[in-house]
Amino acid sequence: MNKITKILTVVVTCLVIGYFSGIVTQSAVTTWYPTLIKPSFNPPNWIFAPMWSMLYIMMGIAAGLVWDRIEAEKELVRKALIVFAIQLALNALWSYLFFGLHNPLLAGIEIILLWLMIFETYTQFSKINKIAGYLFLPYLAWVSFALVLNESIWWLNR
């Protein structure tokens, strides 16, 4: 596979996982989520879909750039892509815990693990391709914000 095919493969994979995460959240966003007390810095609901779409695309590009280095740095790339897959699974799990199970506490614990895995992915990707690492910084920033938001929602609704 060439670089573009690898990038497109991972971008599509990330967007599909994001789509299925969105299905889990969809009904709760209109039924359960509006009943929660939210902090003043809670963004409007319409911002989440475009933000996550952009982040999934950036994640996919980053992973594709790393995957493209498989021939040159097989073990390093393999390790980085495993960490990437784990953080992507944790990303999807958060949606299920928060919106599917209506459990901000459990989601709050899990998002800490997610943040750590995103940081580890950033670290591993940066060793292989600096641009791939940089592409993870907006994701890390957004999940940092999401962590504070999640914990605030839990605190206000406990």
CSV table of C-alpha atoms in Angstrom, one decimal:
chain,number,residue,atom,x,y,z
A,1,MET,CA,0.0,0.0,0.0
A,2,ASN,CA,1.2,3.5,-0.7
A,3,LYS,CA,1.2,6.4,1.8
A,4,ILE,CA,-2.1,7.9,0.6
A,5,THR,CA,-3.9,4.5,0.8
A,6,LYS,CA,-2.6,3.9,4.3
A,7,ILE,CA,-3.7,7.4,5.4
A,8,LEU,CA,-7.2,7.0,3.8
A,9,THR,CA,-7.6,3.5,5.4
A,10,VAL,CA,-7.0,4.8,8.9
A,11,VAL,CA,-9.0,8.0,8.4
A,12,VAL,CA,-12.0,6.0,7.3
A,13,THR,CA,-11.5,3.6,10.2
A,14,CYS,CA,-11.4,6.5,12.7
A,15,LEU,CA,-14.5,8.1,11.1
A,16,VAL,CA,-16.4,4.8,11.2
A,17,ILE,CA,-15.6,4.3,14.9
A,18,GLY,CA,-16.6,7.9,15.5
A,19,TYR,CA,-19.9,7.3,13.6
A,20,PHE,CA,-20.7,4.3,15.8
A,21,SER,CA,-19.8,6.2,18.9
A,22,GLY,CA,-22.2,8.9,17.7
A,23,ILE,CA,-25.0,6.3,17.4
A,24,VAL,CA,-24.5,5.5,21.1
A,25,THR,CA,-24.7,9.2,22.0
A,26,GLN,CA,-27.5,10.3,19.7
A,27,SER,CA,-30.5,9.4,21.8
A,28,ALA,CA,-29.0,10.4,25.1
A,29,VAL,CA,-28.0,13.8,23.7
A,30,THR,CA,-31.7,14.6,23.2
A,31,THR,CA,-33.2,12.8,26.3
A,32,TRP,CA,-30.7,12.3,29.2
A,33,TYR,CA,-28.0,14.8,28.6
A,34,PRO,CA,-30.3,17.9,28.6
A,35,THR,CA,-31.5,16.9,32.1
A,36,LEU,CA,-28.0,17.3,33.5
A,37,ILE,CA,-26.7,20.3,35.3
A,38,LYS,CA,-23.7,21.5,33.2
A,39,PRO,CA,-20.9,24.0,34.0
A,40,SER,CA,-21.0,27.5,32.4
A,41,PHE,CA,-18.2,26.5,30.0
A,42,ASN,CA,-20.2,23.6,28.5
A,43,PRO,CA,-20.1,24.2,24.7
A,44,PRO,CA,-23.2,24.1,22.5
A,45,ASN,CA,-24.1,20.6,21.3
A,46,TRP,CA,-23.6,21.5,17.6
A,47,ILE,CA,-19.9,21.9,18.1
A,48,PHE,CA,-19.2,18.3,19.0
A,49,ALA,CA,-19.8,16.6,15.6
A,50,PRO,CA,-17.6,18.9,13.5
A,51,MET,CA,-14.9,18.9,16.2
A,52,TRP,CA,-14.8,15.1,16.5
A,53,SER,CA,-14.9,14.7,12.8
A,54,MET,CA,-11.8,17.0,12.4
A,55,LEU,CA,-10.0,15.2,15.3
A,56,TYR,CA,-10.8,11.7,13.8
A,57,ILE,CA,-9.4,12.9,10.4
A,58,MET,CA,-6.2,14.2,12.1
A,59,MET,CA,-5.8,11.0,14.1
A,60,GLY,CA,-6.2,9.0,10.9
A,61,ILE,CA,-3.6,11.1,9.0
A,62,ALA,CA,-1.2,10.8,11.9
A,63,ALA,CA,-1.6,7.0,12.1
A,64,GLY,CA,-1.3,6.7,8.4
A,65,LEU,CA,2.0,8.7,8.4
A,66,VAL,CA,3.3,6.4,11.1
A,67,TRP,CA,2.1,3.2,9.4
A,68,ASP,CA,3.9,4.4,6.2
A,69,ARG,CA,7.2,4.0,8.2
A,70,ILE,CA,6.6,0.3,8.9
A,71,GLU,CA,9.5,-0.8,6.6
A,72,ALA,CA,12.1,1.4,8.1
A,73,GLU,CA,11.1,1.1,11.8
A,74,LYS,CA,9.0,-2.0,12.1
A,75,GLU,CA,9.1,-2.6,15.9
A,76,LEU,CA,8.7,1.1,16.8
A,77,VAL,CA,5.8,1.5,14.3
A,78,ARG,CA,4.1,-1.7,15.5
A,79,LYS,CA,4.3,-0.5,19.2
A,80,ALA,CA,3.0,3.0,18.2
A,81,LEU,CA,0.0,1.5,16.3
A,82,ILE,CA,-0.9,-0.8,19.1
A,83,VAL,CA,-1.0,2.2,21.5
A,84,PHE,CA,-3.0,4.1,18.9
A,85,ALA,CA,-5.6,1.2,18.6
A,86,ILE,CA,-5.9,1.1,22.4
A,87,GLN,CA,-6.6,4.8,22.7
A,88,LEU,CA,-9.1,4.6,19.8
A,89,ALA,CA,-10.9,1.8,21.6
A,90,LEU,CA,-10.9,3.8,24.9
A,91,ASN,CA,-12.3,6.8,22.9
A,92,ALA,CA,-15.3,4.8,21.8
A,93,LEU,CA,-15.7,3.3,25.2
A,94,TRP,CA,-16.0,6.7,26.8
A,95,SER,CA,-19.1,7.5,24.7
A,96,TYR,CA,-20.7,4.2,25.8
A,97,LEU,CA,-19.9,4.8,29.5
A,98,PHE,CA,-21.0,8.4,29.6
A,99,PHE,CA,-24.0,8.5,27.2
A,100,GLY,CA,-24.9,4.8,26.9
A,101,LEU,CA,-24.7,3.9,30.6
A,102,HIS,CA,-25.4,7.5,31.8
A,103,ASN,CA,-22.5,7.2,34.1
A,104,PRO,CA,-20.3,10.3,34.3
A,105,LEU,CA,-18.3,8.9,37.2
A,106,LEU,CA,-17.2,5.8,35.4
A,107,ALA,CA,-16.6,7.8,32.2
A,108,GLY,CA,-14.6,10.3,34.3
A,109,ILE,CA,-12.3,7.5,35.5
A,110,GLU,CA,-12.0,6.1,32.0
A,111,ILE,CA,-11.2,9.5,30.4
A,112,ILE,CA,-8.1,9.7,32.6
A,113,LEU,CA,-6.9,6.5,31.1
A,114,LEU,CA,-7.8,7.7,27.6
A,115,TRP,CA,-5.9,10.9,28.2
A,116,LEU,CA,-2.8,8.9,29.3
A,117,MET,CA,-3.1,6.7,26.2
A,118,ILE,CA,-3.5,9.7,23.9
A,119,PHE,CA,-0.3,11.2,25.4
A,120,GLU,CA,1.5,7.9,25.0
A,121,THR,CA,0.4,7.8,21.3
A,122,TYR,CA,1.6,11.4,20.9
A,123,THR,CA,5.0,10.4,22.4
A,124,GLN,CA,5.3,7.2,20.2
A,125,PHE,CA,4.2,9.0,17.0
A,126,SER,CA,6.6,11.9,17.6
A,127,LYS,CA,9.5,9.4,17.7
A,128,ILE,CA,8.6,8.2,14.2
A,129,ASN,CA,7.1,11.2,12.5
A,130,LYS,CA,7.1,14.7,14.0
A,131,ILE,CA,4.0,15.8,11.9
A,132,ALA,CA,2.1,12.7,13.2
A,133,GLY,CA,2.9,13.8,16.7
A,134,TYR,CA,1.8,17.4,16.1
A,135,LEU,CA,-1.5,16.1,14.6
A,136,PHE,CA,-2.2,14.6,18.0
A,137,LEU,CA,-1.9,17.8,20.0
A,138,PRO,CA,-5.4,19.2,19.2
A,139,TYR,CA,-6.9,15.9,20.2
A,140,LEU,CA,-4.9,15.9,23.5
A,141,ALA,CA,-6.1,19.5,24.1
A,142,TRP,CA,-9.8,18.6,23.3
A,143,VAL,CA,-9.7,15.6,25.6
A,144,SER,CA,-8.1,17.7,28.3
A,145,PHE,CA,-11.1,20.0,28.0
A,146,ALA,CA,-13.5,17.0,27.9
A,147,LEU,CA,-11.9,15.6,31.0
A,148,VAL,CA,-12.6,18.8,32.9
A,149,LEU,CA,-16.1,19.0,31.5
A,150,ASN,CA,-16.8,15.4,32.4
A,151,GLU,CA,-15.6,15.8,35.9
A,152,SER,CA,-17.6,19.0,36.3
A,153,ILE,CA,-20.7,17.4,35.1
A,154,TRP,CA,-20.2,14.5,37.5
A,155,TRP,CA,-19.6,16.9,40.4
A,156,LEU,CA,-22.7,19.0,39.6
A,157,ASN,CA,-24.9,16.0,39.3
A,158,ARG,CA,-23.6,13.7,42.0
